[in-house]
């Protein structure tokens, strides 16, 4: 990864009665691996099926069933490690993490404790205004997801659905490098972007395919790390940011009142804006890890890692650098475009189509194309609540519109109207321009006549202009544009009026 | 290594095994016998011996990512003491 800037974010603090406190945050993100079947069984991973239908006897932990590892899941974990610039461990091992819960039929989760498949890596955050930050990744390990418990369906029973039981998860553990809610949000978003680019997790937090456990502690500047609390299962970027501040405030209040922090697991309640202790299930943390005797160590060679590397697409950081270096896009435009895989792809397609239509170099039209995508198009999609995959204007249709503008057929102002009509009617830009007679007036003679008329119609403004009120040029341009119904090239009108007013 | 009374109680609790009081002492003795028996291995010099991960010289079997199992909810639920609407129904567990 290339370091483009070294501007570190200023230290974020929360003000307490005794002065400012720093916060220290580390995150454990559980990302459901995209695969057709589960980590250790051939049952489907598809979401939203009938309860207990995507369950094999392995997932239900029937006696005598044995786990067999899914090759694709191993590849997905390696791809993720490579995308995070991380060390790939060609030898790793599965351990049993023992605990009892109704949605864990085995009585243990198969996980990787001592020897994870991926070691240290890093994630580069772009915090806006040129501020960047690198957050270390401690490790990524593979493990089984648990089933799902529903407590509110019956007065006496908890309902358990094992469809999710045994689906592969990557637990991505950060180093405690995060220092503010903003950085935590940026970390989660960036991680999600990368996982979606490389197709190893769909990043869907509402459906729970990406969940975060957030470790929070506070300290005075320069002091060692304080005791941390873990906030479990926070399921949106916004909630992560809120939970960190709420939890840090709670810890500061306790410490300033002379108390101490108990290391414990807590839950964030967004409606009451508080975190609550999960009331320590007695000795719940004694997991008694030991190597799973049903599984041999997970081993692969360099060739396997190389094949995984070859599968990787252009990553968001690389793509952003390319957009800036090769196409001359401003940092901001490039950052917005690469934030979602789909918008980056839309832009690539649109730019290629625009280049094909105009015969110009990509760098000549890239800025215009990027402004269209993150400007008009995003504004419309936001308003309509659509994502770019469901854009009413395809990348090719957008290119047609921009090409018409580029070759002078329509003015920039008219282009905005045409875009509105494209959204409304679904018709291509060329057809709209044709049907509505929106072609720019290219005939200089006609434009001159209109300008003459505008000057003649406004003797009072002409007098003021000649007396030195040159700002009135804008008024004349406006009148002339109005007279042409916006179909004139404003630049041409400007020039003609300037010359005519000087002679009038 | 040996276990004391408290450790036995703790292991029982973690394993969700209900232990009658009079069983604790005998169990402690049995567990300590097992530990002592295994501890005989400490007498072997294992310097320069790599930890063994399996008794068989073979490597982990991998399978292709194909849906080849599941879709047997009836079988899965067959042994459940209670099931409702296709779910396992267990005594309410609320944290």
PDB file of N, CA and C in Angstrom, chain A residues 433-502:
ATOM      1  N   UNK A 433     -33.587  15.027 -26.568  1.00  0.00           N
ATOM      2  CA  UNK A 433     -33.090  16.267 -27.158  1.00  0.00           C
ATOM      3  C   UNK A 433     -33.777  16.514 -28.504  1.00  0.00           C
ATOM      4  N   UNK A 434     -33.906  15.439 -29.273  1.00  0.00           N
ATOM      5  CA  UNK A 434     -34.535  15.529 -30.597  1.00  0.00           C
ATOM      6  C   UNK A 434     -36.010  15.923 -30.464  1.00  0.00           C
ATOM      7  N   UNK A 435     -36.735  15.177 -29.652  1.00  0.00           N
ATOM      8  CA  UNK A 435     -38.182  15.382 -29.522  1.00  0.00           C
ATOM      9  C   UNK A 435     -38.532  16.748 -28.962  1.00  0.00           C
ATOM     10  N   UNK A 436     -37.737  17.220 -28.042  1.00  0.00           N
ATOM     11  CA  UNK A 436     -38.086  18.471 -27.373  1.00  0.00           C
ATOM     12  C   UNK A 436     -37.358  19.672 -27.982  1.00  0.00           C
ATOM     13  N   UNK A 437     -36.603  19.440 -29.029  1.00  0.00           N
ATOM     14  CA  UNK A 437     -35.908  20.537 -29.707  1.00  0.00           C
ATOM     15  C   UNK A 437     -34.961  21.266 -28.776  1.00  0.00           C
ATOM     16  N   UNK A 438     -34.115  20.536 -28.104  1.00  0.00           N
ATOM     17  CA  UNK A 438     -33.257  21.146 -27.080  1.00  0.00           C
ATOM     18  C   UNK A 438     -31.843  21.394 -27.559  1.00  0.00           C
ATOM     19  N   UNK A 439     -31.621  21.166 -28.847  1.00  0.00           N
ATOM     20  CA  UNK A 439     -30.264  21.350 -29.362  1.00  0.00           C
ATOM     21  C   UNK A 439     -29.791  22.774 -29.149  1.00  0.00           C
ATOM     22  N   UNK A 440     -28.555  22.867 -28.807  1.00  0.00           N
ATOM     23  CA  UNK A 440     -27.946  24.171 -28.568  1.00  0.00           C
ATOM     24  C   UNK A 440     -27.944  24.982 -29.869  1.00  0.00           C
ATOM     25  N   UNK A 441     -28.217  26.287 -29.755  1.00  0.00           N
ATOM     26  CA  UNK A 441     -28.179  27.119 -30.947  1.00  0.00           C
ATOM     27  C   UNK A 441     -26.720  27.363 -31.312  1.00  0.00           C
ATOM     28  N   UNK A 442     -26.332  26.781 -32.451  1.00  0.00           N
ATOM     29  CA  UNK A 442     -24.935  26.873 -32.831  1.00  0.00           C
ATOM     30  C   UNK A 442     -24.755  28.011 -33.842  1.00  0.00           C
ATOM     31  N   UNK A 443     -25.859  28.447 -34.406  1.00  0.00           N
ATOM     32  CA  UNK A 443     -25.851  29.496 -35.420  1.00  0.00           C
ATOM     33  C   UNK A 443     -25.505  30.835 -34.766  1.00  0.00           C
ATOM     34  N   UNK A 444     -24.315  31.364 -35.028  1.00  0.00           N
ATOM     35  CA  UNK A 444     -23.877  32.593 -34.390  1.00  0.00           C
ATOM     36  C   UNK A 444     -24.757  33.780 -34.806  1.00  0.00           C
ATOM     37  N   UNK A 445     -25.173  33.753 -36.059  1.00  0.00           N
ATOM     38  CA  UNK A 445     -26.036  34.837 -36.549  1.00  0.00           C
ATOM     39  C   UNK A 445     -27.303  34.927 -35.715  1.00  0.00           C
ATOM     40  N   UNK A 446     -27.917  33.776 -35.448  1.00  0.00           N
ATOM     41  CA  UNK A 446     -29.152  33.756 -34.663  1.00  0.00           C
ATOM     42  C   UNK A 446     -28.885  34.259 -33.246  1.00  0.00           C
ATOM     43  N   UNK A 447     -27.767  33.846 -32.689  1.00  0.00           N
ATOM     44  CA  UNK A 447     -27.439  34.281 -31.328  1.00  0.00           C
ATOM     45  C   UNK A 447     -27.217  35.790 -31.281  1.00  0.00           C
ATOM     46  N   UNK A 448     -26.538  36.302 -32.306  1.00  0.00           N
ATOM     47  CA  UNK A 448     -26.276  37.747 -32.341  1.00  0.00           C
ATOM     48  C   UNK A 448     -27.578  38.517 -32.406  1.00  0.00           C
ATOM     49  N   UNK A 449     -28.496  38.030 -33.191  1.00  0.00           N
ATOM     50  CA  UNK A 449     -29.790  38.702 -33.319  1.00  0.00           C
ATOM     51  C   UNK A 449     -30.496  38.737 -31.963  1.00  0.00           C
ATOM     52  N   UNK A 450     -30.449  37.625 -31.281  1.00  0.00           N
ATOM     53  CA  UNK A 450     -31.100  37.565 -29.952  1.00  0.00           C
ATOM     54  C   UNK A 450     -30.436  38.548 -28.997  1.00  0.00           C
ATOM     55  N   UNK A 451     -29.102  38.616 -29.025  1.00  0.00           N
ATOM     56  CA  UNK A 451     -28.374  39.514 -28.130  1.00  0.00           C
ATOM     57  C   UNK A 451     -28.713  40.982 -28.453  1.00  0.00           C
ATOM     58  N   UNK A 452     -28.785  41.288 -29.747  1.00  0.00           N
ATOM     59  CA  UNK A 452     -29.167  42.647 -30.150  1.00  0.00           C
ATOM     60  C   UNK A 452     -30.532  43.004 -29.570  1.00  0.00           C
ATOM     61  N   UNK A 453     -31.437  42.058 -29.682  1.00  0.00           N
ATOM     62  CA  UNK A 453     -32.801  42.278 -29.202  1.00  0.00           C
ATOM     63  C   UNK A 453     -32.804  42.521 -27.687  1.00  0.00           C
ATOM     64  N   UNK A 454     -32.043  41.727 -26.970  1.00  0.00           N
ATOM     65  CA  UNK A 454     -31.990  41.864 -25.504  1.00  0.00           C
ATOM     66  C   UNK A 454     -31.454  43.238 -25.122  1.00  0.00           C
ATOM     67  N   UNK A 455     -30.425  43.695 -25.821  1.00  0.00           N
ATOM     68  CA  UNK A 455     -29.849  45.007 -25.521  1.00  0.00           C
ATOM     69  C   UNK A 455     -30.862  46.118 -25.820  1.00  0.00           C
ATOM     70  N   UNK A 456     -31.543  45.939 -26.957  1.00  0.00           N
ATOM     71  CA  UNK A 456     -32.520  46.956 -27.356  1.00  0.00           C
ATOM     72  C   UNK A 456     -33.692  47.022 -26.374  1.00  0.00           C
ATOM     73  N   UNK A 457     -34.056  45.855 -25.817  1.00  0.00           N
ATOM     74  CA  UNK A 457     -35.203  45.787 -24.902  1.00  0.00           C
ATOM     75  C   UNK A 457     -34.895  46.346 -23.522  1.00  0.00           C
ATOM     76  N   UNK A 458     -33.618  46.562 -23.198  1.00  0.00           N
ATOM     77  CA  UNK A 458     -33.257  46.981 -21.839  1.00  0.00           C
ATOM     78  C   UNK A 458     -32.360  48.226 -21.819  1.00  0.00           C
ATOM     79  N   UNK A 459     -32.923  49.348 -22.277  1.00  0.00           N
ATOM     80  CA  UNK A 459     -32.100  50.569 -22.387  1.00  0.00           C
ATOM     81  C   UNK A 459     -31.590  51.055 -21.018  1.00  0.00           C
ATOM     82  N   UNK A 460     -32.413  50.886 -19.993  1.00  0.00           N
ATOM     83  CA  UNK A 460     -32.008  51.387 -18.673  1.00  0.00           C
ATOM     84  C   UNK A 460     -30.747  50.666 -18.175  1.00  0.00           C
ATOM     85  N   UNK A 461     -30.750  49.304 -18.317  1.00  0.00           N
ATOM     86  CA  UNK A 461     -29.608  48.508 -17.881  1.00  0.00           C
ATOM     87  C   UNK A 461     -28.385  48.816 -18.743  1.00  0.00           C
ATOM     88  N   UNK A 462     -28.647  49.092 -20.036  1.00  0.00           N
ATOM     89  CA  UNK A 462     -27.540  49.410 -20.944  1.00  0.00           C
ATOM     90  C   UNK A 462     -26.829  50.675 -20.473  1.00  0.00           C
ATOM     91  N   UNK A 463     -27.662  51.663 -20.094  1.00  0.00           N
ATOM     92  CA  UNK A 463     -27.110  52.934 -19.622  1.00  0.00           C
ATOM     93  C   UNK A 463     -26.244  52.723 -18.372  1.00  0.00           C
ATOM     94  N   UNK A 464     -26.792  51.964 -17.421  1.00  0.00           N
ATOM     95  CA  UNK A 464     -26.048  51.688 -16.181  1.00  0.00           C
ATOM     96  C   UNK A 464     -24.748  50.954 -16.481  1.00  0.00           C
ATOM     97  N   UNK A 465     -24.835  49.984 -17.453  1.00  0.00           N
ATOM     98  CA  UNK A 465     -23.644  49.210 -17.803  1.00  0.00           C
ATOM     99  C   UNK A 465     -22.561  50.125 -18.338  1.00  0.00           C
ATOM    100  N   UNK A 466     -23.006  51.027 -19.217  1.00  0.00           N
ATOM    101  CA  UNK A 466     -22.029  51.917 -19.833  1.00  0.00           C
ATOM    102  C   UNK A 466     -21.450  52.886 -18.813  1.00  0.00           C
ATOM    103  N   UNK A 467     -22.251  53.170 -17.757  1.00  0.00           N
ATOM    104  CA  UNK A 467     -21.770  54.065 -16.696  1.00  0.00           C
ATOM    105  C   UNK A 467     -20.782  53.353 -15.772  1.00  0.00           C
ATOM    106  N   UNK A 468     -20.531  52.074 -16.068  1.00  0.00           N
ATOM    107  CA  UNK A 468     -19.494  51.380 -15.286  1.00  0.00           C
ATOM    108  C   UNK A 468     -20.015  50.211 -14.453  1.00  0.00           C
ATOM    109  N   UNK A 469     -21.302  49.951 -14.472  1.00  0.00           N
ATOM    110  CA  UNK A 469     -21.832  48.844 -13.673  1.00  0.00           C
ATOM    111  C   UNK A 469     -21.709  47.536 -14.471  1.00  0.00           C
ATOM    112  N   UNK A 470     -20.482  47.048 -14.530  1.00  0.00           N
ATOM    113  CA  UNK A 470     -20.211  45.927 -15.430  1.00  0.00           C
ATOM    114  C   UNK A 470     -20.801  44.587 -14.965  1.00  0.00           C
ATOM    115  N   UNK A 471     -21.194  44.596 -13.690  1.00  0.00           N
ATOM    116  CA  UNK A 471     -21.834  43.381 -13.169  1.00  0.00           C
ATOM    117  C   UNK A 471     -23.097  43.042 -13.958  1.00  0.00           C
ATOM    118  N   UNK A 472     -23.662  44.065 -14.600  1.00  0.00           N
ATOM    119  CA  UNK A 472     -24.911  43.841 -15.331  1.00  0.00           C
ATOM    120  C   UNK A 472     -24.746  42.924 -16.537  1.00  0.00           C
ATOM    121  N   UNK A 473     -23.507  42.599 -16.891  1.00  0.00           N
ATOM    122  CA  UNK A 473     -23.290  41.646 -17.984  1.00  0.00           C
ATOM    123  C   UNK A 473     -24.060  40.346 -17.701  1.00  0.00           C
ATOM    124  N   UNK A 474     -23.996  39.948 -16.435  1.00  0.00           N
ATOM    125  CA  UNK A 474     -24.694  38.735 -16.025  1.00  0.00           C
ATOM    126  C   UNK A 474     -26.195  38.829 -16.306  1.00  0.00           C
ATOM    127  N   UNK A 475     -26.752  40.016 -16.073  1.00  0.00           N
ATOM    128  CA  UNK A 475     -28.181  40.234 -16.329  1.00  0.00           C
ATOM    129  C   UNK A 475     -28.488  40.007 -17.807  1.00  0.00           C
ATOM    130  N   UNK A 476     -27.637  40.598 -18.663  1.00  0.00           N
ATOM    131  CA  UNK A 476     -27.866  40.456 -20.109  1.00  0.00           C
ATOM    132  C   UNK A 476     -27.729  38.993 -20.550  1.00  0.00           C
ATOM    133  N   UNK A 477     -26.720  38.325 -20.027  1.00  0.00           N
ATOM    134  CA  UNK A 477     -26.540  36.906 -20.374  1.00  0.00           C
ATOM    135  C   UNK A 477     -27.782  36.118 -19.971  1.00  0.00           C
ATOM    136  N   UNK A 478     -28.257  36.418 -18.764  1.00  0.00           N
ATOM    137  CA  UNK A 478     -29.446  35.738 -18.253  1.00  0.00           C
ATOM    138  C   UNK A 478     -30.645  35.947 -19.169  1.00  0.00           C
ATOM    139  N   UNK A 479     -30.845  37.187 -19.572  1.00  0.00           N
ATOM    140  CA  UNK A 479     -31.971  37.504 -20.458  1.00  0.00           C
ATOM    141  C   UNK A 479     -31.829  36.755 -21.783  1.00  0.00           C
ATOM    142  N   UNK A 480     -30.611  36.750 -22.325  1.00  0.00           N
ATOM    143  CA  UNK A 480     -30.391  36.093 -23.617  1.00  0.00           C
ATOM    144  C   UNK A 480     -30.623  34.590 -23.501  1.00  0.00           C
ATOM    145  N   UNK A 481     -30.147  34.001 -22.399  1.00  0.00           N
ATOM    146  CA  UNK A 481     -30.354  32.566 -22.194  1.00  0.00           C
ATOM    147  C   UNK A 481     -31.835  32.262 -22.094  1.00  0.00           C
ATOM    148  N   UNK A 482     -32.551  33.154 -21.391  1.00  0.00           N
ATOM    149  CA  UNK A 482     -33.985  32.967 -21.226  1.00  0.00           C
ATOM    150  C   UNK A 482     -34.667  33.008 -22.597  1.00  0.00           C
ATOM    151  N   UNK A 483     -34.214  33.965 -23.407  1.00  0.00           N
ATOM    152  CA  UNK A 483     -34.808  34.125 -24.733  1.00  0.00           C
ATOM    153  C   UNK A 483     -34.584  32.886 -25.600  1.00  0.00           C
ATOM    154  N   UNK A 484     -33.488  32.182 -25.361  1.00  0.00           N
ATOM    155  CA  UNK A 484     -33.223  30.981 -26.181  1.00  0.00           C
ATOM    156  C   UNK A 484     -33.765  29.727 -25.514  1.00  0.00           C
ATOM    157  N   UNK A 485     -34.408  29.906 -24.381  1.00  0.00           N
ATOM    158  CA  UNK A 485     -34.901  28.727 -23.664  1.00  0.00           C
ATOM    159  C   UNK A 485     -33.754  27.875 -23.164  1.00  0.00           C
ATOM    160  N   UNK A 486     -32.617  28.515 -22.876  1.00  0.00           N
ATOM    161  CA  UNK A 486     -31.484  27.781 -22.325  1.00  0.00           C
ATOM    162  C   UNK A 486     -30.696  27.014 -23.361  1.00  0.00           C
ATOM    163  N   UNK A 487     -31.074  27.176 -24.629  1.00  0.00           N
ATOM    164  CA  UNK A 487     -30.436  26.366 -25.657  1.00  0.00           C
ATOM    165  C   UNK A 487     -29.148  26.975 -26.216  1.00  0.00           C
ATOM    166  N   UNK A 488     -28.788  28.164 -25.746  1.00  0.00           N
ATOM    167  CA  UNK A 488     -27.553  28.767 -26.241  1.00  0.00           C
ATOM    168  C   UNK A 488     -26.372  28.299 -25.411  1.00  0.00           C
ATOM    169  N   UNK A 489     -25.218  28.356 -25.989  1.00  0.00           N
ATOM    170  CA  UNK A 489     -24.003  28.085 -25.245  1.00  0.00           C
ATOM    171  C   UNK A 489     -23.682  29.333 -24.428  1.00  0.00           C
ATOM    172  N   UNK A 490     -23.739  29.259 -23.107  1.00  0.00           N
ATOM    173  CA  UNK A 490     -23.573  30.475 -22.283  1.00  0.00           C
ATOM    174  C   UNK A 490     -22.230  31.161 -22.549  1.00  0.00           C
ATOM    175  N   UNK A 491     -21.232  30.385 -22.852  1.00  0.00           N
ATOM    176  CA  UNK A 491     -19.913  30.950 -23.131  1.00  0.00           C
ATOM    177  C   UNK A 491     -19.983  31.831 -24.370  1.00  0.00           C
ATOM    178  N   UNK A 492     -20.647  31.318 -25.427  1.00  0.00           N
ATOM    179  CA  UNK A 492     -20.765  32.073 -26.672  1.00  0.00           C
ATOM    180  C   UNK A 492     -21.576  33.342 -26.439  1.00  0.00           C
ATOM    181  N   UNK A 493     -22.685  33.213 -25.705  1.00  0.00           N
ATOM    182  CA  UNK A 493     -23.540  34.381 -25.426  1.00  0.00           C
ATOM    183  C   UNK A 493     -22.727  35.435 -24.673  1.00  0.00           C
ATOM    184  N   UNK A 494     -21.959  34.990 -23.745  1.00  0.00           N
ATOM    185  CA  UNK A 494     -21.109  35.866 -22.956  1.00  0.00           C
ATOM    186  C   UNK A 494     -20.199  36.712 -23.849  1.00  0.00           C
ATOM    187  N   UNK A 495     -19.525  36.008 -24.750  1.00  0.00           N
ATOM    188  CA  UNK A 495     -18.576  36.683 -25.644  1.00  0.00           C
ATOM    189  C   UNK A 495     -19.289  37.696 -26.535  1.00  0.00           C
ATOM    190  N   UNK A 496     -20.383  37.248 -27.140  1.00  0.00           N
ATOM    191  CA  UNK A 496     -21.114  38.118 -28.076  1.00  0.00           C
ATOM    192  C   UNK A 496     -21.597  39.372 -27.358  1.00  0.00           C
ATOM    193  N   UNK A 497     -22.182  39.178 -26.160  1.00  0.00           N
ATOM    194  CA  UNK A 497     -22.732  40.330 -25.423  1.00  0.00           C
ATOM    195  C   UNK A 497     -21.629  41.305 -25.016  1.00  0.00           C
ATOM    196  N   UNK A 498     -20.526  40.739 -24.577  1.00  0.00           N
ATOM    197  CA  UNK A 498     -19.411  41.589 -24.138  1.00  0.00           C
ATOM    198  C   UNK A 498     -18.994  42.522 -25.279  1.00  0.00           C
ATOM    199  N   UNK A 499     -18.844  41.923 -26.471  1.00  0.00           N
ATOM    200  CA  UNK A 499     -18.419  42.699 -27.634  1.00  0.00           C
ATOM    201  C   UNK A 499     -19.473  43.738 -28.015  1.00  0.00           C
ATOM    202  N   UNK A 500     -20.729  43.292 -28.010  1.00  0.00           N
ATOM    203  CA  UNK A 500     -21.806  44.190 -28.429  1.00  0.00           C
ATOM    204  C   UNK A 500     -21.987  45.346 -27.448  1.00  0.00           C
ATOM    205  N   UNK A 501     -21.903  45.041 -26.150  1.00  0.00           N
ATOM    206  CA  UNK A 501     -22.094  46.090 -25.139  1.00  0.00           C
ATOM    207  C   UNK A 501     -20.964  47.110 -25.217  1.00  0.00           C
ATOM    208  N   UNK A 502     -19.794  46.662 -25.571  1.00  0.00           N
ATOM    209  CA  UNK A 502     -18.656  47.577 -25.675  1.00  0.00           C
ATOM    210  C   UNK A 502     -18.878  48.563 -26.815  1.00  0.00           C
TER     211      UNK A 502
END
